[in-house]
Coordinates of C-alpha atoms and ligand atoms in Angstrom, one line a residue:
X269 CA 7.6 -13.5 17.0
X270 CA 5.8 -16.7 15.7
X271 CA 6.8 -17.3 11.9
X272 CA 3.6 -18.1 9.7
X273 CA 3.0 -17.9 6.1
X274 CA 1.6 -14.4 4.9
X275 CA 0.4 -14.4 1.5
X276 CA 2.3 -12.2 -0.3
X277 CA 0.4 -8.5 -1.5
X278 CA 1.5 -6.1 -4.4
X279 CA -0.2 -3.2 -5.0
X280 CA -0.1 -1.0 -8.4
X281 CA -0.3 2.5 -7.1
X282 CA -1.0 4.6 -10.4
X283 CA -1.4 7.7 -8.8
X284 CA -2.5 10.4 -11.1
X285 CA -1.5 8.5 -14.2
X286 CA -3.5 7.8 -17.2
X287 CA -6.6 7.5 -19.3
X288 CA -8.9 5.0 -20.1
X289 CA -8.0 4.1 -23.3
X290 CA -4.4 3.2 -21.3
X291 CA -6.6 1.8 -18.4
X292 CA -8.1 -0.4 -21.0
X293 CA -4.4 -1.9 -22.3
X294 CA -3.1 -1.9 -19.4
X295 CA -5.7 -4.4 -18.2
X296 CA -5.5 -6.8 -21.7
X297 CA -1.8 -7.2 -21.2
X298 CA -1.1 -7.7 -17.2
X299 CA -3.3 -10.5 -16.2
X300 CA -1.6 -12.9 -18.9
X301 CA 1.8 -11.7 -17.4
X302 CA 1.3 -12.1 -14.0
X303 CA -0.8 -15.5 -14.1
X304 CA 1.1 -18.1 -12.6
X305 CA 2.9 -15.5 -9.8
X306 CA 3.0 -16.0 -5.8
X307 CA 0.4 -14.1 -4.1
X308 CA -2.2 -10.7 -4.8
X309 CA -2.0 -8.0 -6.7
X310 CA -4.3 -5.2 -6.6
X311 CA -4.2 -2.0 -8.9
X312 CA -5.5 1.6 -7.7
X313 CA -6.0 3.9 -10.3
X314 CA -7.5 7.3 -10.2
X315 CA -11.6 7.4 -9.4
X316 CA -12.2 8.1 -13.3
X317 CA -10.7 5.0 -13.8
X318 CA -12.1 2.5 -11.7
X319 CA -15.4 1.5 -13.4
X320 CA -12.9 1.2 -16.7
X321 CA -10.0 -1.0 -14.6
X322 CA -12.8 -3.2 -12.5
X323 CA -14.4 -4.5 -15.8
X324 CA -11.2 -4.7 -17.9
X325 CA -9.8 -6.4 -14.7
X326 CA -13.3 -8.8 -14.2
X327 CA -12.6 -12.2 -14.9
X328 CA -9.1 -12.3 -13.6
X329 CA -7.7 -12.6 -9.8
X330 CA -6.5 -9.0 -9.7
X331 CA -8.2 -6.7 -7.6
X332 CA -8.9 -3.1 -7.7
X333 CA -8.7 -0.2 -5.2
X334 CA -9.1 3.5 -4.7
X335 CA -6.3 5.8 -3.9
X336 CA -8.3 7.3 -1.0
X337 CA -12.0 8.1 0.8
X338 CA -14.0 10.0 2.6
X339 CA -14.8 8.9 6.1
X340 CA -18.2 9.7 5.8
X341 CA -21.0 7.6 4.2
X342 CA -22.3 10.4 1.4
X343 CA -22.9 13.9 1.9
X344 CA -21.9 17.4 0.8
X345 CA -17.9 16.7 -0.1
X346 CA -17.5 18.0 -3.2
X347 CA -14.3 16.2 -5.2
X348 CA -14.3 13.3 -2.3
X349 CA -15.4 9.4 -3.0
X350 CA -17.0 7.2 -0.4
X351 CA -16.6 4.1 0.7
X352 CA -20.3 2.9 -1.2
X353 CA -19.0 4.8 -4.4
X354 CA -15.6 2.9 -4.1
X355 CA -17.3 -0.9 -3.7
X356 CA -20.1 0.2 -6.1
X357 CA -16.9 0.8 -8.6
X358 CA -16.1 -2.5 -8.2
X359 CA -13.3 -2.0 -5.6
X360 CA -12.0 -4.3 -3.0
X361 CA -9.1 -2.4 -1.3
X362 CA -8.7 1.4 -0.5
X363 CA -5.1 3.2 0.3
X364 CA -5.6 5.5 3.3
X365 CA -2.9 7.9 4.3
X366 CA -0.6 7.5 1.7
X367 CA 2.1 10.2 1.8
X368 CA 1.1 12.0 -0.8
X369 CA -2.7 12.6 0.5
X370 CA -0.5 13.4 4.1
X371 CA 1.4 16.1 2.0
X372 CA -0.9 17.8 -0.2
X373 CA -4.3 17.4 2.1
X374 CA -2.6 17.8 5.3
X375 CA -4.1 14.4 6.5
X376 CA -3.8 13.4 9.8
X377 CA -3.3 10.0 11.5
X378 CA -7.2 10.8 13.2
X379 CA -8.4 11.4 9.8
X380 CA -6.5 8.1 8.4
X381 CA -8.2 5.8 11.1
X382 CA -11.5 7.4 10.7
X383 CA -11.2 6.6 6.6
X384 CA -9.5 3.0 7.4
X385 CA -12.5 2.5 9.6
X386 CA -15.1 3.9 7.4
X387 CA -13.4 1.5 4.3
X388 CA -14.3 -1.4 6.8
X389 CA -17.7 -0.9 7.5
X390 CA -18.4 -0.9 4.0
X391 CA -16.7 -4.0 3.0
X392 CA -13.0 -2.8 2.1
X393 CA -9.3 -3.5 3.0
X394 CA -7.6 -0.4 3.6
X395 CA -3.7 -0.5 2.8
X396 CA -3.0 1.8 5.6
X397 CA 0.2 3.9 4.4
X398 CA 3.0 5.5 6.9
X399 CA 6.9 6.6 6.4
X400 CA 9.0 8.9 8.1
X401 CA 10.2 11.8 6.6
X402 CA 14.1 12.0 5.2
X403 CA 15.0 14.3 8.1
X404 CA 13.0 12.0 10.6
X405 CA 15.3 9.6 9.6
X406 CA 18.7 11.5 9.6
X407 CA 17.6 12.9 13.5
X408 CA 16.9 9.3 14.6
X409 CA 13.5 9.7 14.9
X410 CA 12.2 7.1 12.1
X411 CA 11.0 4.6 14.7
X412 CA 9.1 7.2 17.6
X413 CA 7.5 8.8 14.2
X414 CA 6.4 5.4 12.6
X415 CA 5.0 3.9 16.1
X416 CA 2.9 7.2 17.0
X417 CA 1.3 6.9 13.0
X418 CA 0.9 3.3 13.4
X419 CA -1.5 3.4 16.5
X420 CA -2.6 6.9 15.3
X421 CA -3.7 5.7 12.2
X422 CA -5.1 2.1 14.1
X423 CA -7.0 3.9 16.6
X424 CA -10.1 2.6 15.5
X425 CA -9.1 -0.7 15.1
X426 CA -10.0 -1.3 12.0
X427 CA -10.3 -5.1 10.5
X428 CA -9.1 -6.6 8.2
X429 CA -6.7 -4.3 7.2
X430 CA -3.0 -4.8 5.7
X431 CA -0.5 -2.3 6.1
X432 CA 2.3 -0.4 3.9
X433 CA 5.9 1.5 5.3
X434 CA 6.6 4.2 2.5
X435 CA 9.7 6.0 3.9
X436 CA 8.7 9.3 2.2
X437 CA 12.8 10.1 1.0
X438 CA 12.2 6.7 -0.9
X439 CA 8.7 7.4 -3.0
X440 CA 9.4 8.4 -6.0
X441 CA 12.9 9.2 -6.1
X442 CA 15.2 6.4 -6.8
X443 CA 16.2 6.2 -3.2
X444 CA 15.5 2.8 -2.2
X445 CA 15.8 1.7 1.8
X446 CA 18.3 -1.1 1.5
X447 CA 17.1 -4.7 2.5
X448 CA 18.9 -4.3 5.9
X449 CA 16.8 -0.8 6.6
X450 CA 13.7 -1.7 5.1
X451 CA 13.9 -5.2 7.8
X452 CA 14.7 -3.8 10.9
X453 CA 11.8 -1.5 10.1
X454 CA 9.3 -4.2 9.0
X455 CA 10.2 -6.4 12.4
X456 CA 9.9 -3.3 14.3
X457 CA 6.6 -2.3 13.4
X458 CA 5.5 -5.9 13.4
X459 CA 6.5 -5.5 17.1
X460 CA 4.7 -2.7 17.3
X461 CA 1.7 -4.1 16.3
X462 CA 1.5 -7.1 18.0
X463 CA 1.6 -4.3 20.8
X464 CA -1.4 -2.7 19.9
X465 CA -3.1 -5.9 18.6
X466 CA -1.7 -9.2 19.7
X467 CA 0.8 -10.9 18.8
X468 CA -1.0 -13.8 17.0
X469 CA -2.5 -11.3 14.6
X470 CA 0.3 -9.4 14.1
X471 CA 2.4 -12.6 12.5
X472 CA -0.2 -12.4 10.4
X473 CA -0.4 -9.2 8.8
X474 CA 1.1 -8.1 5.4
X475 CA 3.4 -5.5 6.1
X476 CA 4.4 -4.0 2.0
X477 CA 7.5 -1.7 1.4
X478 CA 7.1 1.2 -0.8
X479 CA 9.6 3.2 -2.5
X480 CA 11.2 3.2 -5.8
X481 CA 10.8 -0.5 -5.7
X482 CA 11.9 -2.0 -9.4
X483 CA 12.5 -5.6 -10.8
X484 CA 15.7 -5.3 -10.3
X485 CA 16.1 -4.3 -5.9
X486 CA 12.9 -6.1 -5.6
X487 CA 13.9 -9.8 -4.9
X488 CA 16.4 -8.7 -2.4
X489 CA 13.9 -6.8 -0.4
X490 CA 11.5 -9.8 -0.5
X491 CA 13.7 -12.0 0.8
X492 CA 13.9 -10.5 4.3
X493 CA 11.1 -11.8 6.2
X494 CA 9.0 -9.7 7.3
X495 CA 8.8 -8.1 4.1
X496 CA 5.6 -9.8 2.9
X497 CA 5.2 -7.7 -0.4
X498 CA 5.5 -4.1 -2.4
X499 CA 3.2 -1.1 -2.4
X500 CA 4.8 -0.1 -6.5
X501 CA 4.3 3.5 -7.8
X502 CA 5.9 4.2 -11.0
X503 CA 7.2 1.0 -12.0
X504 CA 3.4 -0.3 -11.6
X505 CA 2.9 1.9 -14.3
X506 CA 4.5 -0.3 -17.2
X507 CA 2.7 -3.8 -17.0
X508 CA 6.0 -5.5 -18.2
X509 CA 7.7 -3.8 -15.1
X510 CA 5.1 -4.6 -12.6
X511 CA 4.9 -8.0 -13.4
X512 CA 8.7 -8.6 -13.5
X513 CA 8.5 -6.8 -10.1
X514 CA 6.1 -9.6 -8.7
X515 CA 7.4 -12.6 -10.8
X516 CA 10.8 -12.1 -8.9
X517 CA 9.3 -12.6 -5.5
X518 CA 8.2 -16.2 -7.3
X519 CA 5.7 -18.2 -9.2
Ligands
LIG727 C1 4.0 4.9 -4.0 O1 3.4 5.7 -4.7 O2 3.4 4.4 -3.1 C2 5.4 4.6 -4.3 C3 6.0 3.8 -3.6 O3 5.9 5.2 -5.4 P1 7.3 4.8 -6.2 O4 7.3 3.3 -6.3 O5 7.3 5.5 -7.5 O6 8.4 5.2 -5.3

């Protein structure tokens, strides 16, 4: 495939993680640390923390997301978020299908184009999120699972958008793909892509790995190229970590 420049993306997922007295410090210390780094970076904390991150955050280049939405507009979905409540939080980006909304809300790929779509529309970039499973991977199924989620979860043709490969045995557990795994993976799905949307616009989209991704296995995995960034759970927690994670892919 054509080789262009992609402007590398990193992504803070906190997850279910912290207040907003910790949103608050959290938002004095990283901008100063990651200020003369390659590339984005773009936090998603928990809804009760976005109007808290977005104005500790305002001022600096580094965006804010939510962790999820609700495909539709507004209406009667108690506990969900919309797409209008997310921009009117001062978001930019949105996460849809990550694996953990996929495991505890039983989301589906229909469900994760509809929200991708629905994030569009209102002026956000979703970080669309798929990984195969550990026993996916052991089977040799890894690559039939991750192409019917990637055009499930594309169905709508959603744009812009960038996207994220979480391999579900390595979130959260210490279990990082190697460089070699987490490449063939990222050049397959680019394949993929440029299947479903052209070839030219698949060069250019940010495919991030996710999964126990730390300063220390992160330049290795950035070097491969089609690794064009890092979707970070708990090592985006810890500003110092965070930033070491995206000052080793350059500055
Ligand atoms: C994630 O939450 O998307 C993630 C990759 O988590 P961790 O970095 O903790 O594995």
């Amino acid at each position: 495939m054509t080789s262009i420049s992609r402007r590398p993306l990193f992504g803070g997922n906190w997850k279910m993680h912290k207040v907003a007295a910790e949103a608050e410090a959290y938002c004095r210390e990283l901008p100063g640390l990651v200020s003369d780094a390659l590339g984005e970076v773009v936090i998603f904390p928990s809804p009760t923390l976005l109007p808290t991150t977005s104005a500790g955050l305002a001022g600096s280049p580094i965006a804010v997301g939510g962790q999820d939405l609700h495909p539709e507009p507004a209406g009667a979905h108690t506990g969900d978020v919309s797409a209008t409540q997310l921009v009117d939080a001062g978001c930019s980006w949105v996460l849809c299908g990550h694996s953990e909304r996929r495991r505890d809300h039983g989301e589906t790929d229909a469900q994760v184009a509809a929200k991708a779509q629905a994030a569009v529309a209102a002026g956000l970039t979703p970080l669309i999120c798929i990984g195969e499973s550990e026993g996916e991977r052991e089977s040799g199924r890894a690559l039939e699972v991750l192409e019917r989620q990637l055009s499930g979860s594309l169905a709508e043709r959603p744009e812009p958008f960038a996207l994220a490969y979480e391999p579900v045995w390595a979130i959260g557990t210490g279990k990082t793909a190697t460089p070699e795994i987490a490449q063939e993976t990222h050049a397959f799905l680019r394949e993929a892509l440029a299947d479903l949307i052209g070839e030219p616009a698949a060069a250019s989209k940010r495919i991030l790995y996710g999964g126990s991704v730390n300063p220390k296995n992160a330049a290795s995995l950035f070097a491969k190229p089609d690794i064009d960034g890092f979707l970070v759970g708990g090592a985006s927690l810890d500003p110092s970590q965070f930033s070491a994670i995206i000052r080793s892919c350059g500055s």
